[in-house]
Short mmCIF file of C-alpha atoms in Angstrom, two decimals:
data_model
loop_
_atom_site.label_atom_id
_atom_site.label_comp_id
_atom_site.label_asym_id
_atom_site.label_seq_id
_atom_site.Cartn_x
_atom_site.Cartn_y
_atom_site.Cartn_z
CA MET A 1 0.06 -0.09 0.11
CA PRO A 2 1.38 3.42 -0.81
CA GLY A 3 2.69 5.24 2.32
CA GLN A 4 3.06 1.98 4.38
CA ALA A 5 6.42 2.20 6.16
CA ARG A 6 9.02 -0.68 6.12
CA ASN A 7 11.71 -1.07 8.67
CA ALA A 8 15.25 -1.46 6.83
CA SER A 9 17.27 -1.62 10.14
CA GLY A 10 17.53 -5.41 10.14
CA TYR A 11 19.82 -5.18 7.03
CA VAL A 12 23.63 -5.11 7.55
CA GLY A 13 26.56 -4.88 5.32
CA GLY A 14 29.48 -7.29 5.10
CA SER A 15 30.11 -10.58 3.46
CA VAL A 16 26.79 -12.23 2.25
CA ALA A 17 26.00 -15.37 0.27
CA ASN A 18 26.23 -15.26 -3.55
CA ASN A 19 22.39 -15.36 -3.78
CA ALA A 20 21.88 -12.15 -1.69
CA THR A 21 18.35 -11.06 -1.75
CA ALA A 22 17.04 -7.45 -1.54
CA PRO A 23 15.40 -6.12 1.60
CA SER A 24 11.64 -6.00 1.56
CA ARG A 25 10.84 -2.49 0.10
CA GLN A 26 8.43 -0.48 -1.76
CA LEU A 27 9.50 -0.41 -5.42
CA PRO A 28 8.14 2.32 -7.69
CA GLU A 29 4.98 1.03 -9.48
CA TYR A 30 6.50 0.70 -12.84
CA GLU A 31 8.83 -1.90 -11.31
CA SER A 32 6.57 -3.62 -8.95
CA SER A 33 6.46 -7.05 -10.57
CA ARG A 34 7.96 -10.43 -10.25
CA GLU A 35 9.93 -9.93 -13.44
CA ALA A 36 11.49 -6.71 -11.62
CA LYS A 37 12.69 -8.93 -8.82
CA LEU A 38 14.06 -11.78 -11.09
CA ARG A 39 15.88 -9.22 -13.12
CA ARG A 40 17.37 -7.72 -9.90
CA ASP A 41 18.45 -11.23 -8.60
CA ALA A 42 19.94 -12.18 -11.93
CA PHE A 43 22.13 -9.06 -11.86
CA VAL A 44 23.25 -9.24 -8.30
CA ARG A 45 24.17 -12.94 -8.52
CA LYS A 46 26.84 -11.98 -11.20
CA LEU A 47 28.52 -9.48 -8.80
CA PRO A 48 31.54 -10.22 -6.53
CA GLY A 49 30.58 -11.14 -2.84
CA LYS A 50 31.66 -7.77 -1.50
CA VAL A 51 29.83 -5.80 -4.23
CA GLN A 52 26.77 -7.79 -3.53
CA GLY A 53 26.91 -6.70 0.22
CA SER A 54 27.32 -3.04 -0.77
CA VAL A 55 24.42 -3.30 -3.05
CA VAL A 56 22.08 -4.73 -0.36
CA GLU A 57 23.26 -1.76 1.94
CA LEU A 58 22.41 0.54 -0.84
CA GLU A 59 18.99 -1.11 -1.19
CA GLY A 60 18.45 -0.69 2.49
CA LEU A 61 19.15 3.07 2.12
CA ASP A 62 16.58 3.13 -0.87
CA VAL A 63 13.98 1.60 1.67
CA GLU A 64 14.52 4.51 3.99
CA VAL A 65 14.27 6.95 1.03
CA SER A 66 11.00 5.36 0.11
CA ASP A 67 9.65 5.59 3.58
CA LEU A 68 10.44 9.31 3.59
CA GLU A 69 8.64 9.66 0.24
CA ALA A 70 5.58 7.98 1.61
CA GLN A 71 5.68 10.11 4.72
CA PHE A 72 5.87 13.21 2.56
CA ARG A 73 2.91 12.05 0.58
CA ARG A 74 0.88 11.48 3.70
CA GLU A 75 1.83 14.93 5.09
CA ARG A 76 1.16 16.64 1.80
CA ARG A 77 -2.40 15.16 1.72
CA GLN A 78 -2.72 16.49 5.35
CA LEU A 79 -1.70 19.82 4.19
CA GLU A 80 -4.05 19.94 1.22
CA ARG A 81 -7.05 18.98 3.52
CA ARG A 82 -5.85 21.77 5.82
CA PHE A 83 -5.87 24.36 3.16
CA GLU A 84 -9.12 23.01 1.53
CA ALA A 85 -10.77 24.01 4.90
CA LEU A 86 -9.27 27.50 4.49
CA TYR A 87 -10.61 27.71 0.97
CA ALA A 88 -14.00 26.53 1.86
CA PRO A 89 -15.43 29.78 3.17
CA LEU A 90 -14.18 31.79 0.07
CA LEU A 91 -15.50 29.25 -2.21
CA ALA A 92 -18.85 29.26 -0.42
CA ARG A 93 -18.88 33.08 -0.83
CA ARG A 94 -18.25 32.67 -4.61
CA ALA A 95 -21.35 30.32 -4.90
CA THR A 96 -23.28 32.99 -3.13
CA ILE A 97 -22.16 35.75 -5.24
CA VAL A 98 -22.93 33.62 -8.38
CA THR A 99 -26.47 32.69 -7.36
CA GLY A 100 -27.30 35.72 -5.26
CA ALA A 101 -28.61 33.51 -2.45
CA THR A 102 -27.18 31.85 0.73
CA GLY A 103 -27.07 28.51 2.34
CA VAL A 104 -28.93 25.63 0.51
CA GLU A 105 -30.55 28.21 -1.85
CA ALA A 106 -27.08 29.27 -3.20
CA ARG A 107 -26.92 25.85 -5.06
CA ALA A 108 -30.62 25.57 -5.82
CA GLY A 109 -32.09 28.86 -6.99
CA GLU A 110 -31.59 31.14 -10.20
CA ALA A 111 -28.17 32.29 -10.80
CA THR A 112 -27.39 36.00 -10.72
CA VAL A 113 -24.28 35.22 -12.86
CA PRO A 114 -25.89 33.33 -15.76
CA ASP A 115 -23.80 30.48 -17.26
CA PHE A 116 -20.91 31.03 -14.79
CA TRP A 117 -19.89 27.28 -14.62
CA LEU A 118 -20.95 26.60 -18.16
CA GLY A 119 -18.82 29.51 -19.49
CA SER A 120 -15.91 28.59 -17.37
CA MET A 121 -15.96 24.92 -18.68
CA LYS A 122 -16.26 25.97 -22.12
CA ALA A 123 -13.16 27.95 -21.90
CA GLU A 124 -10.96 25.08 -20.59
CA THR A 125 -10.17 22.93 -23.64
CA ALA A 126 -9.90 19.43 -22.12
CA VAL A 127 -13.41 20.01 -20.49
CA ALA A 128 -14.93 21.80 -23.49
CA LEU A 129 -14.31 18.91 -25.94
CA ASN A 130 -16.69 16.83 -23.91
CA ILE A 131 -19.40 19.30 -23.80
CA MET A 132 -22.09 18.72 -26.66
CA PRO A 133 -24.72 21.42 -27.50
CA LYS A 134 -27.50 19.51 -26.10
CA ASP A 135 -25.66 19.24 -22.75
CA GLU A 136 -25.73 23.22 -22.42
CA SER A 137 -29.30 23.35 -21.26
CA ALA A 138 -28.55 21.08 -18.32
CA LEU A 139 -25.07 22.73 -17.68
CA LYS A 140 -26.74 26.12 -17.29
CA LEU A 141 -28.26 24.82 -14.18
CA LEU A 142 -24.88 23.94 -12.52
CA ARG A 143 -24.54 26.05 -9.61
CA ASP A 144 -21.34 24.94 -7.87
CA VAL A 145 -18.37 22.59 -8.21
CA THR A 146 -16.17 21.56 -5.27
CA CYS A 147 -13.13 19.31 -4.85
CA SER A 148 -11.90 17.48 -1.83
CA THR A 149 -8.89 15.20 -0.87
CA LEU A 150 -10.04 11.90 0.32
CA GLN A 151 -9.53 11.10 4.00
CA GLU A 152 -6.80 8.57 4.63
CA ALA A 153 -9.34 5.96 5.69
CA LYS A 154 -11.06 6.04 2.27
CA GLY A 155 -7.89 5.84 0.24
CA VAL A 156 -5.77 8.10 -1.80
CA GLY A 157 -7.38 10.44 -4.28
CA PHE A 158 -10.01 13.21 -4.62
CA CYS A 159 -13.66 13.68 -5.08
CA LEU A 160 -15.50 16.35 -7.42
CA GLN A 161 -18.93 17.36 -6.56
CA PHE A 162 -21.32 19.17 -9.04
CA TYR A 163 -24.41 20.77 -7.52
CA PHE A 164 -27.41 21.43 -9.73
CA ALA A 165 -30.49 23.45 -9.36
CA PRO A 166 -33.81 21.46 -9.71
CA ASN A 167 -34.23 20.61 -13.32
CA LYS A 168 -36.11 18.65 -15.97
CA PHE A 169 -33.31 16.18 -16.87
CA PHE A 170 -32.51 14.25 -13.65
CA SER A 171 -33.47 14.20 -10.12
CA ASN A 172 -30.14 14.08 -8.55
CA HIS A 173 -29.06 17.37 -6.65
CA ILE A 174 -25.33 16.41 -6.51
CA LEU A 175 -23.39 14.47 -9.23
CA ALA A 176 -19.96 13.25 -7.94
CA LYS A 177 -16.95 11.46 -9.45
CA THR A 178 -14.37 10.16 -7.03
CA TYR A 179 -10.81 9.16 -8.04
CA TYR A 180 -8.91 6.59 -6.35
CA LEU A 181 -5.03 6.68 -7.01
CA SER A 182 -1.84 4.84 -6.24
CA GLY A 183 1.77 5.79 -7.16
CA SER A 184 3.61 9.04 -6.45
CA ASP A 185 2.43 12.57 -6.51
CA THR A 186 4.37 13.24 -9.85
CA GLU A 187 3.23 9.91 -11.45
CA PRO A 188 -0.15 8.92 -9.91
CA ILE A 189 -1.77 5.62 -11.21
CA LEU A 190 -5.52 5.67 -11.57
CA GLU A 191 -6.93 2.49 -9.95
CA ARG A 192 -10.66 3.34 -10.52
CA ALA A 193 -13.18 6.24 -10.62
CA GLU A 194 -16.62 6.00 -9.31
CA GLY A 195 -19.28 8.20 -10.58
CA THR A 196 -22.84 8.98 -9.57
CA ASP A 197 -25.59 6.96 -11.09
CA ILE A 198 -27.58 9.63 -12.82
CA ARG A 199 -31.33 9.35 -12.19
CA TRP A 200 -32.63 10.50 -15.51
CA LYS A 201 -36.06 11.66 -15.91
CA PRO A 202 -38.28 9.88 -18.49
CA GLY A 203 -37.14 10.79 -22.01
CA MET A 204 -34.49 13.22 -20.77
CA ASN A 205 -31.29 11.05 -20.81
CA LEU A 206 -28.70 13.18 -22.61
CA THR A 207 -26.19 10.15 -22.92
CA VAL A 208 -28.40 8.18 -25.30
CA VAL A 209 -30.22 8.56 -28.56
CA VAL A 210 -33.67 6.79 -28.50
CA GLN A 211 -34.29 4.58 -31.54
CA PRO A 212 -37.55 2.81 -32.32
CA ARG A 213 -36.55 -0.37 -30.70
CA CYS A 214 -33.55 0.56 -28.54
CA SER A 215 -31.36 3.45 -27.07
CA ASP A 216 -27.87 4.06 -28.44
CA PRO A 217 -25.18 5.69 -26.45
CA CYS A 218 -24.18 9.06 -27.79
CA PRO A 219 -21.53 11.82 -26.93
CA SER A 220 -22.32 13.79 -23.72
CA PHE A 221 -20.48 15.51 -20.91
CA PHE A 222 -22.57 13.56 -18.69
CA ARG A 223 -20.78 10.38 -19.54
CA PHE A 224 -18.00 11.98 -17.37
CA PHE A 225 -19.99 10.46 -14.40
CA ASP A 226 -19.62 6.85 -15.66
CA THR A 227 -17.80 4.61 -13.17
CA LEU A 228 -14.38 3.59 -14.59
CA ARG A 229 -12.45 0.55 -13.40
CA VAL A 230 -9.14 -0.01 -14.85
CA SER A 231 -8.97 -3.50 -16.00
CA SER A 232 -5.75 -5.71 -15.28
CA ASP A 233 -6.01 -7.00 -18.94
CA PRO A 234 -3.18 -5.22 -20.93
CA ALA A 235 -5.12 -5.59 -24.06
CA LEU A 236 -8.30 -4.12 -22.56
CA VAL A 237 -6.28 -1.19 -20.95
CA ASN A 238 -4.61 -0.34 -24.15
CA HIS A 239 -7.95 -0.53 -25.93
CA VAL A 240 -9.38 2.30 -23.71
CA ALA A 241 -6.29 4.13 -22.91
CA ASP A 242 -7.48 7.17 -24.64
CA TRP A 243 -10.67 7.33 -22.67
CA ILE A 244 -8.82 6.79 -19.33
CA GLU A 245 -6.32 9.52 -20.14
CA SER A 246 -8.97 11.94 -21.33
CA ASP A 247 -11.19 11.30 -18.28
CA TYR A 248 -8.42 11.90 -15.86
CA GLU A 249 -7.29 14.97 -17.64
CA VAL A 250 -10.80 16.52 -17.32
CA ALA A 251 -10.83 15.66 -13.63
CA ARG A 252 -7.53 17.42 -13.04
CA ALA A 253 -8.70 20.50 -15.11
CA PHE A 254 -11.57 20.83 -12.57
CA LYS A 255 -9.39 20.06 -9.65
CA ASP A 256 -6.44 22.35 -10.50
CA LYS A 257 -7.99 25.13 -12.70
CA LEU A 258 -11.77 25.44 -12.57
CA VAL A 259 -12.70 24.79 -8.81
CA PRO A 260 -10.01 27.20 -7.43
CA HIS A 261 -10.07 29.86 -10.27
CA ALA A 262 -13.36 29.46 -12.09
CA VAL A 263 -13.82 33.27 -12.72
CA ARG A 264 -10.46 33.56 -14.55
CA TRP A 265 -11.85 30.93 -17.15
CA PHE A 266 -15.34 32.64 -17.06
CA THR A 267 -13.81 36.09 -18.01
CA GLY A 268 -11.25 34.73 -20.55
CA GLU A 269 -8.40 35.88 -18.48
CA ALA A 270 -7.26 32.29 -18.39
CA ASP A 271 -6.71 30.57 -21.64
CA ASP A 272 -5.01 27.26 -22.60
CA MET A 273 -5.55 27.28 -26.34
CA GLU A 274 -1.81 28.52 -26.75
CA ASP A 275 -0.69 25.29 -24.91
CA PHE A 276 -2.66 23.22 -27.38
CA ARG A 277 -1.59 25.11 -30.42
CA SER A 278 2.20 24.77 -29.36
CA ASP A 279 2.05 21.13 -28.66
CA GLY A 280 3.33 19.51 -31.82
CA SER A 281 2.09 16.14 -30.76
CA CYS A 282 -1.51 17.30 -30.25
CA ARG A 283 -4.04 15.84 -32.63
CA ASP A 284 -6.91 17.60 -34.17
CA ALA A 285 -9.52 18.34 -31.54
CA GLU A 286 -12.46 16.88 -33.45
CA GLU A 287 -10.51 13.79 -34.33
CA ALA A 288 -9.35 13.15 -30.80
CA ALA A 289 -13.06 13.61 -29.53
CA ASP A 290 -14.35 11.09 -32.16
CA GLU A 291 -11.70 8.55 -31.14
CA LEU A 292 -12.57 9.04 -27.52
CA GLU A 293 -16.21 8.41 -28.02
CA ALA A 294 -15.43 5.36 -30.08
CA ALA A 295 -13.42 3.87 -27.20
CA ARG A 296 -16.28 4.79 -24.80
CA PHE A 297 -18.98 3.02 -26.86
CA GLU A 298 -16.77 -0.01 -27.41
CA LEU A 299 -16.07 -0.30 -23.67
CA ALA A 300 -19.75 0.09 -22.99
CA LEU A 301 -20.52 -2.77 -25.52
CA ASP A 302 -17.93 -4.96 -23.87
CA ALA A 303 -19.43 -4.32 -20.45
CA ALA A 304 -22.87 -5.09 -21.79
CA VAL A 305 -21.79 -8.21 -23.21
CA ALA A 306 -19.78 -9.33 -20.06
CA ALA A 307 -22.59 -8.48 -17.69
CA PRO A 308 -24.74 -11.55 -18.30
CA GLN A 309 -21.73 -13.89 -17.89
CA ALA A 310 -20.95 -12.28 -14.71
CA LYS A 311 -24.22 -13.41 -13.10
#
């Protein structure tokens, strides 16, 4: 488990057997595999005995470094939660100004700054690519978005909450997406992302197109609230890699940009288009969006086929 301490004090230097083994330690996730250990053991066995002992000592130091990294991540999350508590009154005041109301009414009534969140979202490219014209009527009723770091007991990650005024599309007041992560702060690994089951009102589901005999999935921002579980099957992971990457990119856009600084995106002061234009590896936006939706549809189809087999 990330952040779990390991005691390296039991490892000593000096002469060791030719098949010296490494201390039990937290490897970086990209090496956490049986193959990595076999590769390490095969290499160390070829070294002279004294060198093997030195390598084991170095690995013991590496354990201590890993423990400090884990401590840093724990304390960083504690610091994030502390400052989230300090931000909260300011962001609550923002919600009051946007809606012209206080308390529960601030997230349920008519907005005094129309389309504040829709305008902010459409200004951030990663988010805007997922907003379809038919989504806008529902997103006009978005009153607030918050982000919170998970408590340690719940895991490592963060939760986004979207507060909507009463509307004709769904009965939920809050739509949420929670991201569970492992790995380091600089290279997080997405374990799963759990979204709210949207309670659509009859005939108002924005994520499907109703056909005479069935309903077909269609592009919509509200697919962001789909629950995403990363498969251990490499073939399936590669198959939906674009979806996974795009989904997490949207989440980070809310967490790092829109939730703390929505007004900058609403007014146009913040602009990321130059980043997209200067990125030589960036594909055409429409083509990327089409490929993303194709991956989503294929994954939904795979899940539908697999569901009866799981029963």
